[in-house]
Each structure stands twice: as C-alpha cells, then as structure tokens.
Amino acid sequence: MVAKAVNPGQMDFFEAFFALIPDLAAIAGPGGFLKRVNPSWERLLGYSSEELLDLRFTDFVHPDDVESTLKELAREFAGSATTGFVNRYRCKDGSYKWIEWEAAPAPDSSLVFATGRDITGRKRAQEKLEDQDRQLSTIFSSVSDALFLLSVESEDRYRFLTVNRKFLELTGLNEFQVVGKYVHEVIPEPSLTKVLGHYREAITGGTEVRWEEMSEYPAGTKYGEVKISPIYDEHARCTNVVGRVQDLTERAQSLLDKRNLEDQLRQAQKLESI
C-alpha cells in the first residue's frame, strides 16, 4: 500500500487552524504525555509548550482529579469519546482552572484529540449560588415562624412547593403529607374557605394580606397569625404565594385561661354576696 503524500500547504493550513482555536487543543499519546498543544495552553495556564510536553499531563491535574482523569483517558484509548468531562488543571502561578473536555480517539486508538474549555468563572458562579442556596436553606429551616411557598396553578388551586421545619412541627404533619399536595388537601375546613378567600384577595389586590385563624391539625388545635404575599412573573401573572404563620396558640390559651379564671372569680364573688 502506498502512503498518500501530504501537501505542505495543507499542513500549513492545519497548523494555522490549530493555533487559532481559542480553547485548549491537544494531541495526547499513550502514557499520559502530550504530543502537541496549541498556544491557548500558555495563555490560560502560563506554561510554554516545551514545559507541557516534557511532563505527563496528569502532573498538572489537581490531585483529587487524577484518578477520574486516568479512567477517562483509558476509556478514550479503548475507543470511547469524551463529552463534558471536567477536571482541574494547575496554572504556573499555583492556582487551578476548571476545564471541561471534549475528546475522541484516533481511528487506530494510538492518539487522542482533545479540546478543553475554561469554565472556572461558571464553576465559581455555580458554587456561589450553591452557597447562597445553603445559607437560605439554613435560614429557612431555623426561622421560628412557620414558612411556606405555594405555586399558583389556577384559581383556588395552590400547591405546596416547600415548607420549613417549624411548619411541620406546628401542624404535626410530615413533609410527604405537605410538599407536593394542594392546599385543600392539607388545610381543613372551616379554615380552608377563609384561607382561599384571603389568597384571592392577595392575588387580585397585589398586596400582602394578614389574618388570624384557628385550625385543627394532628398536632392539635392551633391559633396563629397568617401573612401571605403574592409573587408575579414578568407578564404580571401570579406564579407563587409565600406565607408565614406565627404560632399564637400559647398566647390564645393563656388569654382563654385568664378569661375562665375571671369568670370563676366573678361567680365566687356573686356567691359570697349571697
């Protein structure tokens, strides 16, 4: 079989194209050594091509990512392509960049062709959002009042999306009995009719609504102050209702006990006068 000659001009074209790729581009050989890298490696990581080609590329991978990187490399040399594999590469200044890889083996599996995109900014933004979510979740769980978030599906059709721990303690219900359920499946009558009326009032008026109510739950008779606020999307459509319930049961019971005591005292005074 006669080898097909390669046009020098064609080689120059591929060299120029390889150099212009904005992401990391590389050709890797067996044993984890890089055969070729484009200039983006030096721009992103700070190493010259000579420094990169002298060492195994796993020497630049974060220690926690080496094992998964070697497994992925073995898959590639076994003939599998890589899509969306992420690891961390050490820069010359000691910092790390998050890289998302796309790779494919050569037809004879003797080489692997790969491109890597710097997603460090995206990862940091994601981690920041995750931290904020954890903080909000901690606050949501630790608030002393019962909190809940509803989705608005249609008129008088509200579904519990989430509740905090205090809500479950107050009602005596567990999460499976509340989250994902409709309001009419959780709140008993006669409170339900009153509650739905207040929801309509808040949504129609676009304002916060508060009231006091007494309801029967597995945890017993509860008396509290409820405050709700509607949430609207960019089309002025109410998508959610967020609410808070302040437990006033002990205070109400204390007032009731006080009234009973006053009634008993008045009765005693009447008896003494007789």
Short mmCIF file of C-alpha atoms in Angstrom, two decimals:
data_model
loop_
_atom_site.label_atom_id
_atom_site.label_comp_id
_atom_site.label_asym_id
_atom_site.label_seq_id
_atom_site.Cartn_x
_atom_site.Cartn_y
_atom_site.Cartn_z
CA MET A 1 0.00 0.00 0.00
CA VAL A 2 1.42 3.37 -1.00
CA ALA A 3 1.20 6.13 1.59
CA LYS A 4 -0.63 9.20 0.43
CA ALA A 5 1.58 12.28 0.28
CA VAL A 6 0.59 15.27 2.38
CA ASN A 7 0.55 18.63 0.68
CA PRO A 8 2.88 21.05 2.60
CA GLY A 9 0.37 23.81 2.05
CA GLN A 10 -2.30 21.65 3.63
CA MET A 11 -0.04 21.11 6.66
CA ASP A 12 0.44 24.87 6.99
CA PHE A 13 -3.35 25.29 6.94
CA PHE A 14 -3.85 22.77 9.76
CA GLU A 15 -1.04 24.37 11.78
CA ALA A 16 -2.66 27.80 11.44
CA PHE A 17 -6.10 26.41 12.26
CA PHE A 18 -4.72 24.54 15.32
CA ALA A 19 -3.10 27.74 16.59
CA LEU A 20 -6.29 29.77 16.16
CA ILE A 21 -8.51 27.52 18.29
CA PRO A 22 -9.48 29.70 21.30
CA ASP A 23 -9.96 26.72 23.63
CA LEU A 24 -7.20 24.38 24.75
CA ALA A 25 -6.39 21.94 21.95
CA ALA A 26 -4.08 18.96 22.34
CA ILE A 27 -2.99 15.65 20.93
CA ALA A 28 -2.20 13.09 23.65
CA GLY A 29 -0.30 9.86 23.33
CA PRO A 30 -0.17 6.72 25.47
CA GLY A 31 1.19 7.07 28.98
CA GLY A 32 -0.42 10.46 29.53
CA PHE A 33 2.07 12.52 27.52
CA LEU A 34 1.01 15.47 25.37
CA LYS A 35 2.28 15.31 21.79
CA ARG A 36 1.02 18.70 20.66
CA VAL A 37 -0.60 21.72 22.32
CA ASN A 38 -1.87 24.99 20.88
CA PRO A 39 -0.92 28.50 22.13
CA SER A 40 -4.09 28.70 24.29
CA TRP A 41 -2.37 26.49 26.86
CA GLU A 42 0.24 29.16 27.53
CA ARG A 43 -2.34 31.95 27.54
CA LEU A 44 -4.58 30.12 30.04
CA LEU A 45 -2.18 28.18 32.24
CA GLY A 46 1.08 30.12 31.81
CA TYR A 47 3.25 27.17 30.71
CA SER A 48 5.21 27.11 27.48
CA SER A 49 4.63 24.20 25.12
CA GLU A 50 8.11 22.89 25.98
CA GLU A 51 7.21 22.72 29.68
CA LEU A 52 3.96 20.91 28.94
CA LEU A 53 5.49 18.38 26.54
CA ASP A 54 8.26 17.41 28.94
CA LEU A 55 5.86 16.01 31.58
CA ARG A 56 2.82 13.77 31.75
CA PHE A 57 -0.28 15.95 31.61
CA THR A 58 -1.57 14.27 34.78
CA ASP A 59 1.27 16.09 36.58
CA PHE A 60 -0.76 19.27 36.04
CA VAL A 61 -4.08 17.80 37.15
CA HIS A 62 -5.43 18.51 40.65
CA PRO A 63 -4.58 15.55 42.94
CA ASP A 64 -8.28 14.94 43.64
CA ASP A 65 -8.98 14.66 39.90
CA VAL A 66 -6.09 12.40 38.84
CA GLU A 67 -7.93 9.10 39.35
CA SER A 68 -11.00 10.13 37.35
CA THR A 69 -8.78 11.66 34.65
CA LEU A 70 -6.80 8.43 34.22
CA LYS A 71 -10.03 6.42 33.99
CA GLU A 72 -11.35 8.78 31.32
CA LEU A 73 -8.05 8.57 29.41
CA ALA A 74 -8.20 4.76 29.48
CA ARG A 75 -11.74 4.90 28.04
CA GLU A 76 -10.53 7.14 25.23
CA PHE A 77 -7.64 4.86 24.28
CA ALA A 78 -10.12 1.98 24.34
CA GLY A 79 -12.08 3.76 21.62
CA SER A 80 -14.68 5.85 23.52
CA ALA A 81 -15.24 9.56 23.03
CA THR A 82 -15.46 12.01 25.93
CA THR A 83 -18.11 14.70 26.29
CA GLY A 84 -18.36 17.15 29.18
CA PHE A 85 -15.63 15.64 31.37
CA VAL A 86 -14.46 18.21 33.95
CA ASN A 87 -11.24 18.38 35.95
CA ARG A 88 -8.88 21.00 37.37
CA TYR A 89 -5.53 21.99 35.89
CA ARG A 90 -2.77 23.72 37.81
CA CYS A 91 -1.58 27.04 36.43
CA LYS A 92 2.06 28.10 36.58
CA ASP A 93 1.21 30.52 39.41
CA GLY A 94 -0.17 27.63 41.53
CA SER A 95 -3.85 28.41 41.04
CA TYR A 96 -6.26 25.99 39.36
CA LYS A 97 -8.60 26.29 36.40
CA TRP A 98 -11.71 24.19 35.86
CA ILE A 99 -11.59 22.67 32.36
CA GLU A 100 -14.43 20.94 30.50
CA TRP A 101 -13.13 18.43 27.93
CA GLU A 102 -14.31 17.02 24.64
CA ALA A 103 -12.09 14.25 23.27
CA ALA A 104 -12.05 11.48 20.69
CA PRO A 105 -9.53 8.75 19.88
CA ALA A 106 -7.78 8.41 16.54
CA PRO A 107 -9.14 5.61 14.32
CA ASP A 108 -6.32 3.28 15.41
CA SER A 109 -6.62 4.45 19.08
CA SER A 110 -2.94 5.42 19.12
CA LEU A 111 -3.68 9.07 19.89
CA VAL A 112 -6.40 11.13 21.50
CA PHE A 113 -7.53 14.50 20.14
CA ALA A 114 -8.96 16.84 22.78
CA THR A 115 -10.25 20.36 23.33
CA GLY A 116 -10.77 21.92 26.73
CA ARG A 117 -12.82 24.96 27.66
CA ASP A 118 -12.13 27.13 30.71
CA ILE A 119 -15.29 27.04 32.85
CA THR A 120 -13.71 28.46 36.01
CA GLY A 121 -15.98 31.50 36.04
CA ARG A 122 -19.06 29.33 35.55
CA LYS A 123 -17.98 26.96 38.33
CA ARG A 124 -17.34 29.83 40.75
CA ALA A 125 -20.72 31.35 39.94
CA GLN A 126 -22.34 27.94 40.45
CA GLU A 127 -20.55 27.45 43.78
CA LYS A 128 -21.61 30.93 44.87
CA LEU A 129 -25.23 30.13 44.04
CA GLU A 130 -24.95 26.81 45.89
CA ASP A 131 -23.53 28.62 48.93
CA GLN A 132 -26.37 31.12 48.80
CA ASP A 133 -28.89 28.28 48.49
CA ARG A 134 -27.38 26.55 51.53
CA GLN A 135 -27.48 29.79 53.53
CA LEU A 136 -31.07 30.46 52.54
CA SER A 137 -32.00 26.86 53.34
CA THR A 138 -30.39 27.19 56.76
CA ILE A 139 -32.24 30.45 57.44
CA PHE A 140 -35.49 29.00 56.10
CA SER A 141 -35.18 25.97 58.40
CA SER A 142 -34.16 27.90 61.50
CA VAL A 143 -36.80 30.67 61.43
CA SER A 144 -39.07 30.41 64.46
CA ASP A 145 -42.24 31.05 62.40
CA ALA A 146 -43.81 28.51 60.04
CA LEU A 147 -42.96 29.36 56.41
CA PHE A 148 -44.39 28.00 53.17
CA LEU A 149 -44.18 28.57 49.42
CA LEU A 150 -47.07 27.75 47.08
CA SER A 151 -47.32 27.51 43.31
CA VAL A 152 -50.43 29.06 41.77
CA GLU A 153 -51.86 26.64 39.19
CA SER A 154 -55.31 28.15 38.73
CA GLU A 155 -57.96 29.89 40.81
CA ASP A 156 -58.15 28.19 44.21
CA ARG A 157 -55.55 25.61 43.10
CA TYR A 158 -52.40 26.13 45.12
CA ARG A 159 -49.69 23.51 45.58
CA PHE A 160 -47.15 23.41 48.42
CA LEU A 161 -43.64 23.63 46.94
CA THR A 162 -41.77 23.74 50.23
CA VAL A 163 -42.29 24.33 53.94
CA ASN A 164 -39.84 24.75 56.78
CA ARG A 165 -39.35 22.59 59.84
CA LYS A 166 -41.47 24.88 62.03
CA PHE A 167 -44.45 24.42 59.71
CA LEU A 168 -44.25 20.63 60.16
CA GLU A 169 -43.84 20.97 63.92
CA LEU A 170 -46.80 23.35 64.14
CA THR A 171 -49.18 21.14 62.18
CA GLY A 172 -47.87 17.73 63.22
CA LEU A 173 -47.68 16.71 59.56
CA ASN A 174 -44.63 15.23 57.84
CA GLU A 175 -43.05 16.50 54.63
CA PHE A 176 -44.68 13.82 52.46
CA GLN A 177 -48.11 14.91 53.71
CA VAL A 178 -47.50 18.53 52.69
CA VAL A 179 -44.94 19.09 49.91
CA GLY A 180 -46.49 18.46 46.50
CA LYS A 181 -50.01 18.50 47.94
CA TYR A 182 -52.72 21.04 47.20
CA VAL A 183 -53.78 23.47 49.91
CA HIS A 184 -57.22 21.87 50.10
CA GLU A 185 -55.52 18.53 50.87
CA VAL A 186 -53.65 19.99 53.85
CA ILE A 187 -55.75 22.74 55.43
CA PRO A 188 -59.02 21.52 56.96
CA GLU A 189 -62.42 23.16 56.90
CA PRO A 190 -63.77 25.51 58.09
CA SER A 191 -60.37 27.26 57.82
CA LEU A 192 -59.93 26.32 54.15
CA THR A 193 -62.75 28.53 52.83
CA LYS A 194 -61.39 31.52 54.73
CA VAL A 195 -57.82 30.81 53.58
CA LEU A 196 -58.76 30.57 49.89
CA GLY A 197 -60.65 33.85 50.16
CA HIS A 198 -57.56 35.59 51.53
CA TYR A 199 -55.39 34.09 48.76
CA ARG A 200 -57.76 35.52 46.15
CA GLU A 201 -57.70 38.88 47.92
CA ALA A 202 -53.88 38.99 47.91
CA ILE A 203 -53.57 37.97 44.24
CA THR A 204 -56.32 40.30 42.99
CA GLY A 205 -55.05 43.25 45.00
CA GLY A 206 -51.37 42.53 44.52
CA THR A 207 -50.75 43.15 48.18
CA GLU A 208 -49.80 41.49 51.44
CA VAL A 209 -52.72 40.10 53.43
CA ARG A 210 -52.73 39.03 57.06
CA TRP A 211 -55.31 37.49 59.35
CA GLU A 212 -55.70 35.30 62.41
CA GLU A 213 -57.24 31.86 62.35
CA MET A 214 -57.75 28.68 64.36
CA SER A 215 -57.36 25.25 62.75
CA GLU A 216 -57.38 21.62 63.78
CA TYR A 217 -54.27 19.64 62.88
CA PRO A 218 -52.74 16.34 64.01
CA ALA A 219 -50.67 18.42 66.45
CA GLY A 220 -53.91 19.76 67.98
CA THR A 221 -55.87 22.99 67.82
CA LYS A 222 -53.60 25.79 66.61
CA TYR A 223 -54.20 29.52 66.62
CA GLY A 224 -51.93 31.79 64.62
CA GLU A 225 -51.42 34.93 62.60
CA VAL A 226 -51.01 34.23 58.88
CA LYS A 227 -49.30 36.64 56.48
CA ILE A 228 -49.13 35.98 52.72
CA SER A 229 -47.65 37.83 49.73
CA PRO A 230 -48.19 37.12 46.02
CA ILE A 231 -45.25 36.78 43.59
CA TYR A 232 -45.63 37.79 39.94
CA ASP A 233 -43.65 37.00 36.78
CA GLU A 234 -42.60 39.41 34.03
CA HIS A 235 -46.06 39.08 32.47
CA ALA A 236 -47.78 40.24 35.68
CA ARG A 237 -49.09 36.72 36.26
CA CYS A 238 -49.16 35.50 39.85
CA THR A 239 -46.99 32.37 39.94
CA ASN A 240 -46.44 31.88 43.65
CA VAL A 241 -47.65 32.78 47.11
CA VAL A 242 -45.22 32.94 50.01
CA GLY A 243 -46.53 32.84 53.54
CA ARG A 244 -45.67 32.94 57.22
CA VAL A 245 -47.62 31.65 60.22
CA GLN A 246 -46.81 32.96 63.68
CA ASP A 247 -47.96 30.49 66.31
CA LEU A 248 -50.14 32.29 68.85
CA THR A 249 -51.61 29.16 70.41
CA GLU A 250 -49.98 29.59 73.82
CA ARG A 251 -50.94 33.25 73.99
CA ALA A 252 -54.52 32.45 72.98
CA GLN A 253 -54.67 29.66 75.54
CA SER A 254 -53.28 31.99 78.19
CA LEU A 255 -55.96 34.60 77.41
CA LEU A 256 -58.64 31.91 77.47
CA ASP A 257 -57.39 30.63 80.83
CA LYS A 258 -57.38 34.19 82.12
CA ARG A 259 -60.98 34.76 80.99
CA ASN A 260 -62.05 31.47 82.57
CA LEU A 261 -60.34 32.46 85.80
CA GLU A 262 -62.02 35.87 85.75
CA ASP A 263 -65.40 34.19 85.15
CA GLN A 264 -64.78 31.83 88.07
CA LEU A 265 -63.79 34.77 90.27
CA ARG A 266 -66.95 36.69 89.37
CA GLN A 267 -69.06 33.62 90.14
CA ALA A 268 -67.32 33.24 93.50
CA GLN A 269 -67.89 36.91 94.31
CA LYS A 270 -71.57 36.51 93.49
CA LEU A 271 -71.83 33.51 95.81
CA GLU A 272 -70.10 35.43 98.62
CA SER A 273 -72.50 38.34 98.25
CA ILE A 274 -75.46 35.97 98.51
#
